Amino acid sequence: MTHTDIALHQSLCLHCEHLSDADLSICPVCDEPLHQRKVNSLARTLALSIAALAFFIPANIFPIMKTVSLISYQNSTIIDGVFYFFEHGEYFVGAVIFIASVFIPIMKLLILFFLMHSVYTGSTWKRIEKNRLY
């Protein structure tokens, strides 16, 4: 038997963490709205994650930055901009751009795909660590 909030017909108050009957819309303890998980949330998350991955590729292929010097200008992608800053000794700026624009989004997507796979397979391996990843 599945022990989910939908199967048990319960809702969670996100304010005081009180479990109530799903027929109620307001928490009887603190008068805040009650929430229940959305139907097909795993499929929705997968679809949005695939869309994010699909949009990540053109965001890093197409030029988004114009670099101007005294001699010329050139259009650059995010990675070209990172290399430009490294070549000109601006290591901190290049590292910040790389981490914020490439590394963190890729890691977030990889972790999200891992967590979705874990939920899909019903894995109970290292639940606390997976909660921290989330």
Coordinates of N, CA, C and O in Angstrom, one line a residue:
M1 N 0.8 -1.2 0.0 CA 0.0 0.0 0.0 C 0.9 1.2 0.0 O 1.9 1.3 0.7
T2 N 0.5 2.2 -0.8 CA 1.2 3.5 -0.8 C 0.8 4.4 0.3 O -0.4 4.6 0.5
H3 N 1.8 5.0 1.0 CA 1.5 5.9 2.1 C 1.8 7.3 1.6 O 2.7 8.0 2.1
T4 N 1.0 7.9 0.7 CA 1.2 9.2 0.3 C 0.0 10.1 0.8 O -1.0 9.5 1.3
D5 N 0.2 11.4 0.8 CA -0.9 12.2 1.3 C -2.2 12.1 0.5 O -3.3 12.2 1.1
I6 N -2.1 11.8 -0.8 CA -3.3 11.6 -1.6 C -4.0 10.3 -1.2 O -5.2 10.2 -1.0
A7 N -3.2 9.2 -1.1 CA -3.7 7.9 -0.7 C -4.4 7.9 0.7 O -5.4 7.3 0.9
L8 N -3.7 8.6 1.6 CA -4.2 8.7 2.9 C -5.3 9.8 3.1 O -5.8 10.0 4.3
H9 N -5.5 10.6 2.1 CA -6.5 11.6 2.1 C -6.2 12.7 3.2 O -7.0 13.0 4.0
Q10 N -5.0 13.2 3.1 CA -4.5 14.2 4.1 C -3.9 15.4 3.4 O -3.4 15.2 2.3
S11 N -3.9 16.5 4.0 CA -3.2 17.7 3.6 C -2.2 18.2 4.6 O -2.5 18.0 5.8
L12 N -1.2 18.9 4.2 CA -0.2 19.4 5.1 C -0.2 20.9 5.2 O -0.3 21.5 4.1
C13 N -0.2 21.4 6.4 CA -0.1 22.8 6.6 C 1.4 23.2 6.5 O 2.2 22.6 7.3
L14 N 1.8 24.0 5.6 CA 3.2 24.4 5.4 C 3.7 25.4 6.5 O 4.9 25.6 6.6
H15 N 2.7 25.9 7.2 CA 3.1 26.9 8.3 C 3.4 26.2 9.6 O 4.5 26.4 10.2
C16 N 2.5 25.3 10.1 CA 2.7 24.6 11.4 C 3.0 23.1 11.2 O 3.2 22.4 12.2
E17 N 3.0 22.6 10.0 CA 3.2 21.2 9.7 C 2.2 20.2 10.3 O 2.5 19.1 10.6
H18 N 1.0 20.7 10.5 CA -0.1 19.9 11.0 C -0.7 19.1 9.9 O -1.0 19.7 8.8
L19 N -1.0 17.8 10.0 CA -1.7 17.0 9.0 C -3.2 17.1 9.3 O -3.6 16.9 10.5
S20 N -4.0 17.4 8.3 CA -5.4 17.5 8.4 C -6.1 16.7 7.4 O -5.5 16.2 6.4
D21 N -7.4 16.5 7.5 CA -8.2 15.9 6.5 C -8.1 16.7 5.2 O -8.2 17.9 5.2
A22 N -8.1 16.0 4.0 CA -7.9 16.7 2.7 C -9.2 17.5 2.4 O -9.1 18.3 1.5
D23 N -10.3 17.2 3.0 CA -11.5 18.0 2.7 C -11.4 19.4 3.2 O -12.2 20.3 2.8
L24 N -10.6 19.7 4.2 CA -10.4 21.0 4.8 C -9.5 21.8 3.8 O -8.6 21.3 3.2
S25 N -9.8 23.1 3.8 CA -8.9 24.0 3.0 C -8.1 24.9 3.8 O -7.1 25.5 3.4
I26 N -8.5 25.1 5.1 CA -7.8 25.9 6.0 C -7.3 25.1 7.2 O -8.1 24.2 7.7
C27 N -6.1 25.3 7.7 CA -5.6 24.5 8.8 C -6.4 24.9 10.1 O -6.6 26.0 10.4
P28 N -6.9 23.8 10.8 CA -7.6 24.1 12.1 C -6.7 24.7 13.2 O -7.3 25.2 14.2
V29 N -5.4 24.5 13.1 CA -4.5 24.9 14.1 C -4.1 26.4 14.0 O -4.2 27.2 14.9
C30 N -3.7 26.8 12.7 CA -3.1 28.1 12.5 C -3.9 29.0 11.5 O -3.4 30.1 11.2
D31 N -4.9 28.5 10.9 CA -5.8 29.2 9.9 C -5.0 29.5 8.7 O -5.3 30.5 8.0
E32 N -4.0 28.8 8.3 CA -3.3 28.9 7.0 C -3.8 28.0 6.0 O -4.4 27.0 6.4
P33 N -3.6 28.2 4.7 CA -4.1 27.3 3.7 C -3.4 25.9 3.7 O -2.2 25.9 4.0
L34 N -4.1 24.9 3.5 CA -3.6 23.5 3.5 C -3.2 23.2 2.0 O -3.8 23.6 1.1
H35 N -2.2 22.3 1.9 CA -1.7 22.0 0.5 C -1.6 20.4 0.4 O -1.2 19.8 1.3
Q36 N -1.9 20.0 -0.8 CA -1.7 18.6 -1.1 C -0.9 18.5 -2.4 O -0.8 19.5 -3.2
R37 N -0.2 17.4 -2.6 CA 0.7 17.3 -3.7 C -0.1 17.3 -5.0 O -1.3 16.9 -5.0
K38 N 0.5 17.8 -6.1 CA -0.2 17.9 -7.3 C -0.2 16.6 -8.1 O 0.8 15.9 -8.0
V39 N -1.2 16.3 -8.8 CA -1.3 15.1 -9.6 C -0.3 15.1 -10.7 O -0.1 16.2 -11.3
N40 N 0.4 14.0 -11.0 CA 1.4 13.9 -12.1 C 2.6 14.9 -11.9 O 3.1 15.4 -12.9
S41 N 2.9 15.2 -10.7 CA 4.0 16.2 -10.4 C 5.4 15.7 -11.0 O 6.2 16.5 -11.4
L42 N 5.6 14.4 -11.0 CA 6.8 13.8 -11.5 C 6.9 14.0 -13.0 O 8.0 14.5 -13.5
A43 N 5.8 13.8 -13.7 CA 5.8 14.0 -15.2 C 5.9 15.5 -15.5 O 6.6 15.8 -16.5
R44 N 5.3 16.3 -14.7 CA 5.4 17.8 -15.0 C 6.9 18.2 -14.8 O 7.4 19.0 -15.5
T45 N 7.5 17.8 -13.7 CA 8.9 18.1 -13.4 C 9.8 17.6 -14.5 O 10.7 18.4 -14.9
L46 N 9.6 16.4 -15.0 CA 10.4 15.9 -16.0 C 10.3 16.7 -17.3 O 11.3 17.1 -17.9
A47 N 9.0 17.1 -17.7 CA 8.8 17.9 -18.9 C 9.5 19.3 -18.7 O 10.1 19.7 -19.7
L48 N 9.3 19.9 -17.6 CA 10.0 21.2 -17.4 C 11.5 21.1 -17.4 O 12.2 22.0 -17.8
S49 N 12.0 20.0 -16.8 CA 13.5 19.9 -16.8 C 14.0 19.6 -18.2 O 15.1 20.1 -18.5
I50 N 13.3 18.9 -19.0 CA 13.8 18.6 -20.4 C 13.7 20.0 -21.1 O 14.6 20.3 -21.9
A51 N 12.7 20.8 -20.9 CA 12.6 22.1 -21.5 C 13.8 23.0 -21.1 O 14.4 23.7 -21.9
A52 N 14.1 22.9 -19.8 CA 15.2 23.7 -19.3 C 16.5 23.3 -20.0 O 17.3 24.1 -20.3
L53 N 16.7 22.0 -20.1 CA 17.9 21.5 -20.8 C 17.9 21.9 -22.3 O 19.0 22.3 -22.8
A54 N 16.8 21.9 -22.9 CA 16.7 22.3 -24.3 C 17.0 23.8 -24.5 O 17.6 24.2 -25.4
F55 N 16.5 24.6 -23.5 CA 16.8 26.0 -23.6 C 18.2 26.4 -23.2 O 18.8 27.4 -23.6
F56 N 18.8 25.5 -22.4 CA 20.2 25.8 -21.9 C 21.2 25.7 -23.1 O 22.2 26.4 -23.1
I57 N 20.9 24.8 -24.0 CA 21.9 24.6 -25.1 C 21.9 25.8 -26.0 O 23.0 26.3 -26.2
P58 N 20.8 26.4 -26.5 CA 21.0 27.6 -27.3 C 21.4 28.8 -26.5 O 22.1 29.7 -27.1
A59 N 21.1 28.8 -25.3 CA 21.6 29.9 -24.4 C 23.1 30.0 -24.4 O 23.7 31.0 -24.2
N60 N 23.8 28.8 -24.5 CA 25.2 28.8 -24.5 C 25.9 28.7 -25.9 O 27.1 28.7 -26.0
I61 N 25.1 28.5 -26.9 CA 25.6 28.5 -28.3 C 25.6 29.8 -29.0 O 26.5 30.2 -29.6
F62 N 24.4 30.5 -28.8 CA 24.3 31.8 -29.5 C 25.0 32.9 -28.8 O 25.1 32.9 -27.5
P63 N 25.5 33.9 -29.5 CA 26.2 35.0 -28.8 C 25.3 35.9 -28.1 O 24.2 36.2 -28.5
I64 N 25.7 36.3 -26.9 CA 24.8 37.1 -26.0 C 25.6 38.3 -25.5 O 25.0 39.1 -24.8
M65 N 26.9 38.4 -25.9 CA 27.7 39.4 -25.3 C 28.5 40.1 -26.4 O 29.0 39.4 -27.3
K66 N 28.6 41.4 -26.3 CA 29.5 42.2 -27.3 C 30.7 42.7 -26.5 O 30.5 43.4 -25.6
T67 N 31.9 42.3 -27.0 CA 33.1 42.7 -26.3 C 33.7 43.8 -27.2 O 34.0 43.6 -28.4
V68 N 33.9 45.0 -26.6 CA 34.4 46.1 -27.3 C 35.8 46.5 -26.8 O 36.1 46.6 -25.6
S69 N 36.7 46.7 -27.8 CA 38.1 47.2 -27.4 C 38.4 48.4 -28.3 O 37.5 48.8 -29.1
L70 N 39.5 49.0 -28.2 CA 39.9 50.1 -29.0 C 40.0 49.8 -30.5 O 39.7 50.6 -31.3
I71 N 40.3 48.6 -30.8 CA 40.6 48.2 -32.2 C 39.3 47.6 -32.8 O 39.0 47.9 -34.0
S72 N 38.6 46.8 -32.1 CA 37.5 46.1 -32.8 C 36.4 45.7 -31.7 O 36.6 46.0 -30.5
Y73 N 35.4 45.0 -32.2 CA 34.4 44.4 -31.3 C 34.1 43.0 -31.8 O 34.3 42.7 -33.0
Q74 N 33.7 42.2 -30.9 CA 33.3 40.8 -31.4 C 32.1 40.4 -30.5 O 32.0 40.7 -29.4
N75 N 31.2 39.6 -31.2 CA 30.1 39.0 -30.4 C 30.6 37.7 -29.8 O 31.4 36.9 -30.5
S76 N 30.2 37.4 -28.6 CA 30.7 36.3 -27.9 C 29.6 35.5 -27.2 O 28.6 36.1 -26.8
T77 N 29.9 34.2 -27.0 CA 29.0 33.4 -26.2 C 29.4 33.5 -24.8 O 30.4 34.2 -24.5
I78 N 28.7 32.9 -23.9 CA 29.1 33.0 -22.5 C 30.5 32.4 -22.3 O 31.4 33.0 -21.6
I79 N 30.8 31.2 -22.9 CA 32.1 30.6 -22.7 C 33.2 31.4 -23.3 O 34.3 31.6 -22.8
D80 N 32.9 32.1 -24.5 CA 33.9 33.0 -25.1 C 34.2 34.1 -24.1 O 35.3 34.6 -24.0
G81 N 33.2 34.6 -23.5 CA 33.4 35.7 -22.5 C 34.2 35.3 -21.3 O 35.1 36.0 -20.8
V82 N 34.0 34.0 -20.9 CA 34.8 33.5 -19.8 C 36.3 33.4 -20.2 O 37.2 33.9 -19.5
F83 N 36.5 32.9 -21.4 CA 37.9 32.8 -21.9 C 38.5 34.2 -22.1 O 39.7 34.4 -21.8
Y84 N 37.7 35.2 -22.5 CA 38.2 36.5 -22.7 C 38.7 37.1 -21.4 O 39.8 37.7 -21.3
F85 N 37.9 36.9 -20.3 CA 38.3 37.5 -19.0 C 39.5 36.7 -18.5 O 40.4 37.4 -17.9
F86 N 39.6 35.4 -18.7 CA 40.8 34.7 -18.2 C 42.0 35.2 -19.0 O 43.1 35.3 -18.4
E87 N 41.9 35.4 -20.3 CA 43.1 35.9 -21.1 C 43.5 37.2 -20.7 O 44.7 37.6 -20.8
H88 N 42.6 38.1 -20.2 CA 43.0 39.4 -19.8 C 43.2 39.5 -18.3 O 43.2 40.6 -17.7
G89 N 43.4 38.4 -17.6 CA 43.8 38.4 -16.2 C 42.6 38.7 -15.2 O 42.9 38.8 -14.0
E90 N 41.4 38.7 -15.7 CA 40.3 38.9 -14.8 C 39.7 37.5 -14.4 O 38.6 37.1 -14.8
Y91 N 40.5 36.8 -13.6 CA 40.1 35.4 -13.2 C 38.9 35.3 -12.4 O 38.0 34.5 -12.6
F92 N 38.7 36.3 -11.5 CA 37.6 36.3 -10.6 C 36.3 36.5 -11.4 O 35.3 35.8 -11.2
V93 N 36.3 37.5 -12.3 CA 35.1 37.8 -13.1 C 34.8 36.6 -14.0 O 33.6 36.2 -14.1
G94 N 35.8 36.0 -14.6 CA 35.6 34.9 -15.5 C 35.0 33.7 -14.7 O 34.1 33.0 -15.2
A95 N 35.6 33.5 -13.5 CA 35.1 32.3 -12.7 C 33.7 32.5 -12.2 O 32.8 31.6 -12.3
V96 N 33.3 33.7 -11.8 CA 31.9 34.0 -11.4 C 31.0 33.8 -12.6 O 29.9 33.2 -12.4
I97 N 31.3 34.3 -13.8 CA 30.4 34.1 -14.9 C 30.3 32.7 -15.2 O 29.2 32.2 -15.5
F98 N 31.4 31.9 -15.2 CA 31.3 30.5 -15.5 C 30.5 29.7 -14.5 O 29.6 28.9 -14.9
I99 N 30.7 30.0 -13.2 CA 30.0 29.3 -12.2 C 28.5 29.6 -12.2 O 27.7 28.7 -12.2
A100 N 28.2 30.9 -12.4 CA 26.8 31.3 -12.3 C 26.0 31.0 -13.6 O 24.8 30.7 -13.5
S101 N 26.7 30.9 -14.7 CA 26.0 30.8 -16.0 C 26.1 29.4 -16.6 O 25.2 29.0 -17.4
V102 N 27.1 28.6 -16.2 CA 27.2 27.3 -16.8 C 27.2 26.2 -15.7 O 26.4 25.3 -15.8
F103 N 28.1 26.3 -14.7 CA 28.3 25.2 -13.8 C 27.1 24.9 -12.9 O 26.6 23.8 -12.8
I104 N 26.5 26.0 -12.3 CA 25.4 25.8 -11.4 C 24.1 25.3 -12.1 O 23.5 24.4 -11.7
P105 N 23.8 25.9 -13.3 CA 22.6 25.4 -14.0 C 22.8 23.9 -14.4 O 21.8 23.1 -14.3
I106 N 23.9 23.5 -14.9 CA 24.2 22.1 -15.3 C 24.0 21.2 -14.0 O 23.4 20.2 -14.1
M107 N 24.7 21.6 -12.9 CA 24.6 20.8 -11.7 C 23.2 20.7 -11.2 O 22.7 19.6 -10.8
K108 N 22.4 21.8 -11.2 CA 21.0 21.8 -10.8 C 20.2 20.8 -11.6 O 19.4 20.0 -11.1
L109 N 20.4 20.8 -13.0 CA 19.7 19.9 -13.8 C 20.1 18.5 -13.6 O 19.2 17.6 -13.5
L110 N 21.4 18.2 -13.4 CA 21.8 16.8 -13.2 C 21.2 16.3 -11.9 O 20.8 15.2 -11.8
I111 N 21.3 17.1 -10.8 CA 20.8 16.7 -9.5 C 19.2 16.5 -9.6 O 18.7 15.5 -9.1
L112 N 18.5 17.4 -10.4 CA 17.1 17.2 -10.5 C 16.8 15.9 -11.3 O 15.8 15.2 -10.9
F113 N 17.5 15.6 -12.3 CA 17.3 14.3 -13.0 C 17.6 13.2 -12.1 O 16.8 12.2 -12.1
F114 N 18.6 13.2 -11.3 CA 18.9 12.2 -10.4 C 17.8 12.0 -9.4 O 17.4 10.9 -9.1
L115 N 17.3 13.1 -8.8 CA 16.2 13.0 -7.8 C 14.9 12.5 -8.4 O 14.2 11.7 -7.8
M116 N 14.6 12.9 -9.7 CA 13.4 12.3 -10.3 C 13.6 10.8 -10.6 O 12.6 10.1 -10.4
H117 N 14.8 10.4 -11.0 CA 15.0 9.0 -11.2 C 14.8 8.2 -9.9 O 14.2 7.1 -9.8
S118 N 15.3 8.8 -8.8 CA 15.2 8.2 -7.5 C 13.7 8.1 -7.1 O 13.3 7.0 -6.5
V119 N 13.0 9.1 -7.3 CA 11.5 9.0 -6.9 C 10.8 8.0 -7.8 O 10.0 7.2 -7.4
Y120 N 11.1 8.0 -9.1 CA 10.5 7.1 -10.1 C 10.7 5.6 -9.7 O 9.8 4.8 -9.8
T121 N 12.0 5.3 -9.3 CA 12.3 4.0 -9.0 C 11.9 3.6 -7.5 O 12.0 2.4 -7.1
G122 N 11.6 4.6 -6.7 CA 11.2 4.3 -5.3 C 12.4 4.0 -4.4 O 12.3 3.4 -3.4
S123 N 13.5 4.5 -4.8 CA 14.8 4.3 -4.0 C 14.7 4.9 -2.7 O 14.3 6.1 -2.5
T124 N 15.1 4.2 -1.7 CA 15.2 4.7 -0.3 C 16.6 4.9 0.1 O 16.9 5.2 1.3
W125 N 17.6 4.8 -0.8 CA 19.0 4.9 -0.5 C 19.4 6.4 -0.2 O 19.0 7.3 -1.0
K126 N 20.0 6.6 0.9 CA 20.5 7.9 1.3 C 19.4 9.0 1.2 O 19.6 10.0 0.6
R127 N 18.3 8.8 1.9 CA 17.2 9.8 1.9 C 17.6 11.2 2.4 O 17.2 12.2 1.8
I128 N 18.4 11.2 3.4 CA 18.8 12.5 4.0 C 19.6 13.3 3.1 O 19.5 14.5 2.9
E129 N 20.6 12.6 2.4 CA 21.5 13.3 1.4 C 20.7 13.8 0.2 O 20.9 14.9 -0.3
K130 N 19.7 13.0 -0.2 CA 18.9 13.4 -1.3 C 18.0 14.6 -1.0 O 17.8 15.5 -1.8
N131 N 17.6 14.6 0.3 CA 16.8 15.8 0.8 C 17.7 17.0 0.8 O 17.2 18.1 0.4
R132 N 18.9 16.9 1.2 CA 19.8 18.0 1.1 C 20.1 18.5 -0.3 O 20.2 19.7 -0.6
L133 N 20.2 17.5 -1.2 CA 20.4 17.9 -2.6 C 19.2 18.7 -3.2 O 19.3 19.6 -3.9
Y134 N 18.0 18.3 -2.7 CA 16.8 19.0 -3.2 C 16.8 20.4 -2.6 O 16.5 21.3 -3.3

